[in-house]
PDB file of C-alpha atoms in Angstrom:
ATOM      1  CA  MET K   7      67.736 -74.165  40.066  1.00 63.00           C
ATOM      2  CA  ALA K   8      66.171 -70.854  39.091  1.00 70.00           C
ATOM      3  CA  SER K   9      63.095 -72.616  37.707  1.00 78.00           C
ATOM      4  CA  ALA K  10      62.520 -74.288  41.080  1.00 77.00           C
ATOM      5  CA  TRP K  11      62.432 -70.868  42.749  1.00 84.00           C
ATOM      6  CA  ILE K  12      60.066 -69.560  40.087  1.00 87.00           C
ATOM      7  CA  GLY K  13      57.753 -72.532  40.626  1.00 86.00           C
ATOM      8  CA  LEU K  14      57.890 -72.049  44.371  1.00 87.00           C
ATOM      9  CA  GLY K  15      57.131 -68.346  44.047  1.00 87.00           C
ATOM     10  CA  LEU K  16      54.222 -68.918  41.669  1.00 86.00           C
ATOM     11  CA  GLY K  17      52.805 -71.643  43.926  1.00 86.00           C
ATOM     12  CA  LEU K  18      53.038 -69.373  46.955  1.00 89.00           C
ATOM     13  CA  ALA K  19      51.463 -66.474  45.058  1.00 88.00           C
ATOM     14  CA  SER K  20      48.639 -68.771  43.923  1.00 84.00           C
ATOM     15  CA  ALA K  21      47.982 -69.941  47.487  1.00 85.00           C
ATOM     16  CA  ILE K  22      47.915 -66.361  48.754  1.00 89.00           C
ATOM     17  CA  VAL K  23      45.526 -65.203  46.010  1.00 84.00           C
ATOM     18  CA  TRP K  24      43.156 -68.173  46.449  1.00 80.00           C
ATOM     19  CA  GLY K  25      43.211 -67.885  50.242  1.00 82.00           C
ATOM     20  CA  THR K  26      42.583 -64.165  50.147  1.00 85.00           C
ATOM     21  CA  GLY K  27      39.771 -64.643  47.638  1.00 81.00           C
ATOM     22  CA  ASP K  28      38.084 -67.296  49.759  1.00 77.00           C
ATOM     23  CA  PHE K  29      38.401 -65.177  52.891  1.00 82.00           C
ATOM     24  CA  ALA K  30      37.072 -62.057  51.162  1.00 84.00           C
ATOM     25  CA  GLY K  31      34.254 -64.068  49.577  1.00 80.00           C
ATOM     26  CA  GLY K  32      33.216 -65.450  52.940  1.00 77.00           C
ATOM     27  CA  ILE K  33      33.187 -61.965  54.444  1.00 83.00           C
ATOM     28  CA  ALA K  34      31.290 -60.507  51.469  1.00 84.00           C
ATOM     29  CA  THR K  35      28.593 -63.160  51.663  1.00 81.00           C
ATOM     30  CA  ARG K  36      27.685 -61.989  55.144  1.00 81.00           C
ATOM     31  CA  ARG K  37      26.390 -58.785  53.524  1.00 85.00           C
ATOM     32  CA  ALA K  38      25.055 -60.138  50.212  1.00 85.00           C
ATOM     33  CA  ARG K  39      23.831 -63.416  48.768  1.00 85.00           C
ATOM     34  CA  PRO K  40      26.588 -65.885  47.774  1.00 83.00           C
ATOM     35  CA  LEU K  41      25.297 -66.165  44.198  1.00 83.00           C
ATOM     36  CA  GLN K  42      25.535 -62.372  43.780  1.00 86.00           C
ATOM     37  CA  ILE K  43      29.144 -62.380  44.962  1.00 85.00           C
ATOM     38  CA  VAL K  44      30.088 -65.277  42.677  1.00 84.00           C
ATOM     39  CA  ALA K  45      28.386 -63.602  39.702  1.00 86.00           C
ATOM     40  CA  LEU K  46      30.205 -60.316  40.312  1.00 87.00           C
ATOM     41  CA  VAL K  47      33.583 -61.979  40.762  1.00 83.00           C
ATOM     42  CA  SER K  48      33.020 -64.167  37.698  1.00 83.00           C
ATOM     43  CA  MET K  49      32.206 -61.155  35.525  1.00 88.00           C
ATOM     44  CA  VAL K  50      35.328 -59.330  36.650  1.00 87.00           C
ATOM     45  CA  GLY K  51      37.434 -62.438  36.050  1.00 84.00           C
ATOM     46  CA  PHE K  52      35.885 -63.012  32.615  1.00 87.00           C
ATOM     47  CA  VAL K  53      36.593 -59.460  31.475  1.00 92.00           C
ATOM     48  CA  THR K  54      40.158 -59.707  32.811  1.00 89.00           C
ATOM     49  CA  LEU K  55      40.766 -63.004  30.993  1.00 86.00           C
ATOM     50  CA  LEU K  56      39.317 -61.624  27.755  1.00 89.00           C
ATOM     51  CA  ALA K  57      41.662 -58.656  27.974  1.00 92.00           C
ATOM     52  CA  LEU K  58      44.668 -60.886  28.668  1.00 89.00           C
ATOM     53  CA  ALA K  59      43.729 -63.243  25.815  1.00 88.00           C
ATOM     54  CA  TRP K  60      43.375 -60.330  23.429  1.00 90.00           C
ATOM     55  CA  LEU K  61      46.687 -58.791  24.520  1.00 92.00           C
ATOM     56  CA  SER K  62      48.526 -62.110  24.165  1.00 91.00           C
ATOM     57  CA  GLY K  63      47.006 -62.856  20.759  1.00 89.00           C
ATOM     58  CA  ALA K  64      45.475 -66.158  21.849  1.00 85.00           C
ATOM     59  CA  SER K  65      43.273 -67.954  19.344  1.00 87.00           C
ATOM     60  CA  ILE K  66      39.589 -68.706  19.853  1.00 84.00           C
ATOM     61  CA  PRO K  67      39.039 -72.224  21.271  1.00 85.00           C
ATOM     62  CA  ALA K  68      37.489 -74.958  19.137  1.00 88.00           C
ATOM     63  CA  PRO K  69      33.693 -75.402  19.396  1.00 86.00           C
ATOM     64  CA  ALA K  70      34.114 -78.772  21.147  1.00 86.00           C
ATOM     65  CA  ASP K  71      36.055 -77.059  23.928  1.00 91.00           C
ATOM     66  CA  TRP K  72      33.247 -74.622  24.675  1.00 88.00           C
ATOM     67  CA  GLY K  73      30.998 -77.331  26.133  1.00 90.00           C
ATOM     68  CA  TRP K  74      33.697 -78.485  28.547  1.00 90.00           C
ATOM     69  CA  ALA K  75      34.473 -74.883  29.486  1.00 87.00           C
ATOM     70  CA  ILE K  76      30.821 -74.112  30.186  1.00 88.00           C
ATOM     71  CA  ALA K  77      30.404 -77.304  32.262  1.00 90.00           C
ATOM     72  CA  ALA K  78      33.542 -76.476  34.243  1.00 87.00           C
ATOM     73  CA  GLY K  79      32.363 -72.919  34.825  1.00 85.00           C
ATOM     74  CA  ILE K  80      28.941 -73.995  36.044  1.00 88.00           C
ATOM     75  CA  SER K  81      30.309 -76.661  38.382  1.00 86.00           C
ATOM     76  CA  GLY K  82      32.943 -74.250  39.681  1.00 83.00           C
ATOM     77  CA  ALA K  83      30.311 -71.586  40.339  1.00 84.00           C
ATOM     78  CA  ILE K  84      28.173 -74.078  42.257  1.00 86.00           C
ATOM     79  CA  GLY K  85      31.161 -75.155  44.335  1.00 83.00           C
ATOM     80  CA  VAL K  86      32.335 -71.629  45.132  1.00 83.00           C
ATOM     81  CA  THR K  87      28.784 -70.537  45.969  1.00 84.00           C
ATOM     82  CA  ALA K  88      28.464 -73.441  48.413  1.00 84.00           C
ATOM     83  CA  LEU K  89      31.881 -72.618  49.887  1.00 82.00           C
ATOM     84  CA  TYR K  90      30.998 -68.957  50.380  1.00 81.00           C
ATOM     85  CA  ARG K  91      27.648 -69.879  51.910  1.00 83.00           C
ATOM     86  CA  GLY K  92      29.364 -72.190  54.380  1.00 83.00           C
ATOM     87  CA  LEU K  93      31.945 -69.550  55.243  1.00 79.00           C
ATOM     88  CA  ALA K  94      29.203 -66.960  55.734  1.00 79.00           C
ATOM     89  CA  MET K  95      27.518 -69.353  58.190  1.00 81.00           C
ATOM     90  CA  ARG K  96      30.790 -69.412  60.160  1.00 79.00           C
ATOM     91  CA  ALA K  97      31.324 -73.114  59.533  1.00 78.00           C
ATOM     92  CA  ALA K  98      34.839 -72.710  58.113  1.00 76.00           C
ATOM     93  CA  ALA K  99      36.233 -75.588  60.184  1.00 81.00           C
ATOM     94  CA  ILE K 100      33.926 -77.971  58.321  1.00 85.00           C
ATOM     95  CA  VAL K 101      33.517 -76.279  54.945  1.00 82.00           C
ATOM     96  CA  ALA K 102      37.148 -75.448  54.117  1.00 79.00           C
ATOM     97  CA  PRO K 103      38.633 -78.939  54.580  1.00 83.00           C
ATOM     98  CA  THR K 104      35.670 -80.557  52.820  1.00 84.00           C
ATOM     99  CA  ALA K 105      36.032 -78.194  49.860  1.00 80.00           C
ATOM    100  CA  ALA K 106      39.771 -78.882  49.725  1.00 78.00           C
ATOM    101  CA  VAL K 107      39.332 -82.673  49.712  1.00 82.00           C
ATOM    102  CA  VAL K 108      36.507 -82.652  47.162  1.00 81.00           C
ATOM    103  CA  GLY K 109      38.360 -80.124  45.006  1.00 76.00           C
ATOM    104  CA  ALA K 110      41.427 -82.352  44.951  1.00 77.00           C
ATOM    105  CA  ALA K 111      39.670 -85.715  44.642  1.00 79.00           C
ATOM    106  CA  VAL K 112      37.001 -85.056  42.002  1.00 74.00           C
ATOM    107  CA  PRO K 113      39.187 -83.849  39.103  1.00 67.00           C
TER     108      PRO K 113
END
């Protein structure tokens, strides 16, 4: 029973973080170019993940995994840049549901 509450809490926290990030990204892209915002956020996230990996003692991924990771990062950056651009154009009613459907259907 406790694990169900933990899962619910983590799912809710994830939704709040992603929603806040998308909202803040849309607002930020009204003042700067979407690619600049995505690059800045990606750098901060990369440094944070490196620190967490180092602190947890995680091993370095196999060379074959690097190609998939790079492809996923590039496609994710393209998708988030397009999302932020659409949000900056105030087309959230079209962009947000489309991004949600494509993000769920493609993987």
